[in-house]
Amino acid sequence: MIVLGIETSCDETGVAVYDTATGLRAHAVYSQIALHAEYGGVVPELASRDHVRKLLPLIRQTMVEAGLRVGDLDGVAYTAGPGLVGALLVGAGVARSLAWALDVPAIAVHHMEGHLLAPLMDDADPRGRPEPPFVALLVSGGHTQLVAVDAIGRYRLLGETLDDAAGEAFDKTAKLMGLPYPGGPQLAKLAETGRPGVFKFARPMTDRPGLDFSFSGLKTQVLLAWQQSEKSETTRADIARGFEDAVVDTLAIKCTRALDAAGCDTLVVAGGVGANRRLRAKLAAMADKRGGRVSFPPPALCTDNGAMIAFAGALRLQAGQHEDASVRVTPRWDMATLSEVAPAA
């Protein structure tokens, strides 16, 4: 089955073609970073308009790179939520129209399920696809969640952030320290040159039981440290390193607890922050110590992309699921309401 995936939940236009027989055929992502930089954040209306401008050319480009024509498609998958309603409607409208014109099924995909399943994509892990049950850490700009995956499509929320997500905390902390938009990647890059232990911040909510997160207080600690420092580039790097270490340690501690609570030793990590090199190293060391396993998607598939949507959609289309002809999106969508994906016959 050859599936076109379309991702337009926020400020990246992602398109991909996934073939269940051969794997990922092609994928492309257009980022709107330059468009939103002068505003210091995503402007929803501008994001929607740019998706309108870029989506069809990106589909044509991706089909050419895959060596296919649109008539070769067996299905279309699109992000239906959660996300910005206008941006979601652009992708959903194009996807439903294309599926109707080709007389092929279309499937609405949950954005976070796409992230969760990305490490299961062919060739994402040289050890082969991790199989449920496992625990998933979904860590991105908008979400920080620990999810017990009992089966594909059967998810139990173990813990989530009570305020800022980890990626959001990276972005906001970077802005407080005067780093350019988008700040998260800039802060992580700066942390590579920082000295460990010069600034040591709290590991929030690790001194009590539970699997929830909170990063807003950590952001305040960094602000105070920055305001009271001499504001040199060395100090900026040292603070960035202290902040990153605190976030990474907190995520690792909570992942250990989640694996214990779920009674398994396989961890899957996805989302934009999953590309962070220090987090990957910390969680890999944790898994080795437990005699378990941790799986990540390739760094290029950690941020929003069409490949994860095409793959997640292919699994559901193969199981016989599809949508009717209506164009519907769900800006707020609980992943626990998804239906289980029955194995293909």
XYZ file of C-alpha atoms in Angstrom:
345
model
C 0.000 0.000 0.000
C 1.364 3.427 -1.010
C 0.194 6.260 1.260
C 0.649 9.998 0.977
C 1.059 11.727 4.348
C 0.261 15.413 4.948
C 1.234 17.290 8.127
C 0.064 20.892 8.708
C -0.662 21.060 12.432
C 1.458 24.145 13.166
C 4.270 25.890 11.300
C 5.819 23.109 9.236
C 4.374 21.842 5.985
C 5.303 18.165 5.768
C 4.630 15.720 2.944
C 5.803 12.116 2.534
C 5.120 8.914 0.642
C 5.278 5.659 2.580
C 5.137 2.246 0.929
C 4.234 -0.632 3.236
C 6.286 -2.962 1.030
C 9.493 -0.937 0.775
C 9.341 1.752 3.465
C 9.671 5.514 3.189
C 9.900 6.530 -0.482
C 10.342 10.295 -0.088
C 9.608 13.108 2.318
C 9.991 16.883 2.436
C 9.409 19.552 5.069
C 9.023 23.282 4.562
C 9.628 25.307 7.736
C 8.034 28.680 8.407
C 10.707 29.772 10.908
C 11.746 32.812 8.879
C 8.110 33.893 8.472
C 7.394 33.909 12.220
C 10.817 35.035 13.486
C 9.972 38.739 13.563
C 6.979 38.002 15.813
C 8.917 35.748 18.208
C 6.371 32.940 17.838
C 3.867 31.294 15.516
C 1.094 33.542 14.167
C -1.788 31.118 13.387
C -3.299 33.037 10.449
C 0.077 33.463 8.769
C 0.796 29.768 9.304
C -2.456 28.784 7.584
C -1.800 31.034 4.601
C 1.704 29.664 4.146
C 0.407 26.084 4.192
C -1.987 27.071 1.384
C 0.952 28.466 -0.576
C 3.366 25.568 -0.081
C 1.330 22.374 0.237
C 0.492 21.561 -3.379
C 4.003 22.329 -4.722
C 5.449 20.185 -1.934
C 3.130 17.292 -2.832
C 4.216 17.512 -6.466
C 7.897 17.642 -5.452
C 7.578 14.648 -3.121
C 5.750 12.513 -5.678
C 8.515 13.207 -8.227
C 11.205 12.312 -5.696
C 9.337 9.078 -4.917
C 9.215 8.240 -8.635
C 5.428 8.025 -8.559
C 2.335 9.634 -10.026
C -0.665 10.593 -7.904
C -2.577 7.770 -9.564
C -0.208 5.309 -7.883
C -1.480 6.254 -4.427
C -3.604 3.768 -2.492
C -4.553 6.146 0.313
C -4.052 9.582 1.851
C -3.307 10.309 5.513
C -3.488 13.742 7.108
C -3.067 15.322 10.529
C -6.510 16.110 11.922
C -5.370 17.273 15.378
C -4.302 18.400 17.803
C -3.020 21.678 16.425
C -4.001 25.076 15.041
C -7.479 24.805 13.562
C -6.780 26.863 10.444
C -3.543 25.043 9.682
C -5.213 21.659 10.209
C -8.070 22.563 7.853
C -5.640 23.329 5.039
C -4.103 19.865 5.188
C -7.408 18.107 5.760
C -9.095 19.916 2.870
C -6.331 19.072 0.408
C -6.105 15.468 1.612
C -9.844 14.820 1.436
C -10.103 16.470 -2.006
C -7.215 14.425 -3.370
C -8.593 11.173 -1.944
C -12.043 11.916 -3.390
C -10.596 12.716 -6.819
C -8.502 9.520 -6.845
C -11.277 7.394 -5.295
C -8.945 6.133 -2.569
C -9.536 6.049 1.207
C -8.398 8.856 3.485
C -7.526 8.578 7.176
C -7.329 11.254 9.872
C -4.192 10.859 12.011
C -3.576 12.074 15.541
C -0.459 14.241 15.479
C 0.991 12.760 18.678
C 0.292 9.196 17.555
C 2.325 10.061 14.477
C 5.232 11.086 16.702
C 4.793 8.039 18.920
C 4.928 5.632 15.983
C 7.841 7.307 14.157
C 10.473 5.154 15.950
C 8.603 2.074 14.675
C 9.050 3.071 11.059
C 11.168 0.791 8.892
C 14.907 1.361 9.407
C 14.306 3.785 12.294
C 16.112 1.335 14.606
C 18.723 -1.143 13.330
C 17.586 -3.631 15.991
C 14.188 -3.846 14.363
C 10.816 -2.419 15.233
C 10.036 -2.286 18.984
C 6.813 -4.093 19.751
C 4.202 -3.201 22.395
C 3.959 -3.149 25.302
C 6.349 -0.254 25.849
C 6.457 3.221 27.366
C 6.602 6.277 25.095
C 8.080 9.630 26.042
C 6.486 12.269 23.807
C 8.551 15.397 24.239
C 8.128 18.385 21.945
C 7.405 22.088 21.942
C 3.764 21.591 22.810
C 3.688 18.261 24.649
C 5.558 16.383 27.344
C 3.815 13.097 28.103
C 4.579 9.596 29.292
C 2.276 7.063 27.660
C 1.902 3.331 28.247
C 1.471 1.679 24.848
C -0.379 -1.604 25.362
C -1.005 -1.974 21.613
C -0.970 0.272 18.557
C -3.907 2.580 19.154
C -4.367 1.556 22.816
C -2.713 4.173 25.000
C -2.767 5.047 28.698
C -1.527 8.435 29.879
C 0.893 7.948 32.773
C 2.000 11.535 33.260
C 2.135 14.909 31.536
C 3.342 18.438 32.099
C 1.284 20.645 34.381
C 2.513 23.836 32.703
C 5.247 24.351 30.109
C 6.258 21.434 27.909
C 9.991 20.686 27.808
C 10.427 22.138 24.322
C 8.407 25.197 25.284
C 10.640 25.666 28.334
C 13.704 25.489 26.073
C 12.235 28.172 23.782
C 11.113 30.494 26.592
C 14.382 30.152 28.505
C 16.345 30.956 25.363
C 14.235 34.073 24.817
C 14.873 35.187 28.410
C 18.607 34.971 27.713
C 18.394 36.934 24.464
C 18.843 34.058 22.009
C 17.197 34.340 18.559
C 13.978 32.566 17.533
C 13.468 29.634 17.582
C 15.372 29.538 20.832
C 15.286 25.863 21.798
C 17.812 24.581 19.234
C 19.981 27.667 19.863
C 19.999 26.966 23.601
C 20.906 23.294 23.079
C 23.753 24.299 20.766
C 25.035 26.832 23.295
C 24.852 24.232 26.078
C 27.413 22.114 24.221
C 30.066 24.710 25.077
C 28.913 25.206 28.677
C 30.727 23.778 31.692
C 28.798 21.160 33.667
C 28.039 21.929 37.297
C 28.769 25.679 37.224
C 25.035 26.314 37.510
C 22.931 23.589 39.090
C 19.192 23.965 38.926
C 16.430 21.899 40.549
C 15.084 18.724 38.964
C 11.407 19.721 39.298
C 8.901 17.302 40.828
C 11.469 14.499 41.195
C 11.461 14.793 45.002
C 7.926 13.408 45.212
C 6.080 10.404 43.774
C 4.309 10.650 40.450
C 4.956 10.938 36.743
C 3.809 14.488 35.996
C 6.208 17.251 34.945
C 6.537 20.967 35.640
C 9.140 23.169 33.945
C 7.888 26.710 34.643
C 9.766 26.974 37.962
C 12.979 25.850 36.295
C 12.557 28.661 33.783
C 12.248 31.143 36.673
C 15.446 29.816 38.276
C 17.318 30.386 35.031
C 15.948 33.928 34.737
C 17.169 34.784 38.241
C 20.590 33.273 37.555
C 20.901 35.236 34.323
C 19.780 38.520 35.914
C 22.328 38.142 38.717
C 25.247 37.176 36.467
C 27.807 39.345 34.647
C 26.114 38.307 31.365
C 29.218 37.129 29.526
C 29.057 34.574 26.719
C 30.783 32.056 28.998
C 28.129 32.551 31.665
C 25.361 32.285 29.093
C 26.763 28.937 27.930
C 27.181 27.682 31.501
C 23.574 28.588 32.361
C 22.361 26.898 29.176
C 24.266 23.747 30.160
C 22.818 23.826 33.670
C 19.296 24.232 32.301
C 19.685 21.440 29.759
C 21.144 19.087 32.363
C 18.189 19.770 34.654
C 15.636 19.026 31.916
C 17.469 15.902 30.740
C 17.886 14.531 34.275
C 14.215 15.202 35.047
C 13.039 13.398 31.920
C 15.341 10.437 32.628
C 14.167 10.111 36.240
C 10.524 10.173 35.197
C 11.151 7.662 32.389
C 12.721 5.253 34.873
C 9.677 5.564 37.118
C 7.307 5.098 34.180
C 9.048 1.902 33.054
C 8.795 0.557 36.597
C 5.101 1.517 36.797
C 4.328 -0.118 33.454
C 6.397 -3.214 34.199
C 8.417 -3.116 30.993
C 11.939 -2.213 29.869
C 11.348 -0.771 26.385
C 11.203 2.991 25.992
C 10.313 4.849 22.783
C 11.183 8.544 22.554
C 9.672 10.912 19.983
C 9.094 14.603 19.377
C 11.383 17.519 18.641
C 13.277 17.396 21.946
C 13.960 13.722 21.192
C 16.679 14.943 18.822
C 18.646 16.415 21.746
C 21.978 14.609 21.875
C 22.415 14.794 25.637
C 18.920 13.400 26.219
C 19.605 10.532 23.815
C 22.853 9.663 25.570
C 21.272 9.847 29.033
C 18.323 7.622 28.131
C 20.554 5.139 26.273
C 22.745 4.822 29.390
C 19.630 4.353 31.531
C 18.346 1.599 29.239
C 21.715 -0.180 29.239
C 21.838 -0.092 33.033
C 18.374 -1.678 33.210
C 19.171 -4.250 30.540
C 16.394 -2.729 28.460
C 16.053 -0.818 25.223
C 15.363 2.712 24.055
C 14.374 3.605 20.483
C 14.457 6.999 18.768
C 13.404 8.101 15.302
C 16.127 9.543 13.069
C 16.736 13.196 14.089
C 15.121 14.433 10.861
C 11.884 12.683 11.873
C 11.787 14.054 15.426
C 10.296 17.384 14.427
C 6.909 17.630 12.686
C 6.978 15.784 9.362
C 4.778 14.015 6.845
C 6.598 10.685 7.126
C 5.201 9.931 10.582
C 1.689 10.785 9.357
C 2.035 8.586 6.267
C 3.294 5.678 8.386
C 0.628 5.995 11.094
C -2.021 6.388 8.408
C -0.790 3.316 6.539
C -1.160 1.184 9.674
C -4.761 2.302 10.111
C -5.651 2.054 6.422
C -4.243 -1.489 6.320
C -6.511 -2.307 9.262
C -9.525 -1.194 7.202
C -10.065 2.173 8.876
C -10.931 5.278 6.836
C -12.932 8.495 6.982
C -16.101 9.570 5.231
C -16.095 12.446 2.735
C -16.446 15.183 5.385
C -13.574 17.544 6.150
C -13.215 17.534 9.937
C -10.395 18.439 12.284
C -10.026 18.161 16.069
C -7.779 20.911 17.480
C -8.021 19.320 20.953
C -7.900 15.542 20.727
C -7.286 13.079 23.555
C -5.097 10.239 22.287
C -6.786 7.837 24.707
C -9.962 8.049 22.563
C -8.265 6.444 19.550
C -9.288 2.988 18.445
C -6.904 0.048 18.570
C -5.296 -0.965 15.294
C -5.941 -4.623 14.573
C -2.963 -6.432 12.988
C -3.202 -6.779 9.220
C -4.479 -10.166 8.114
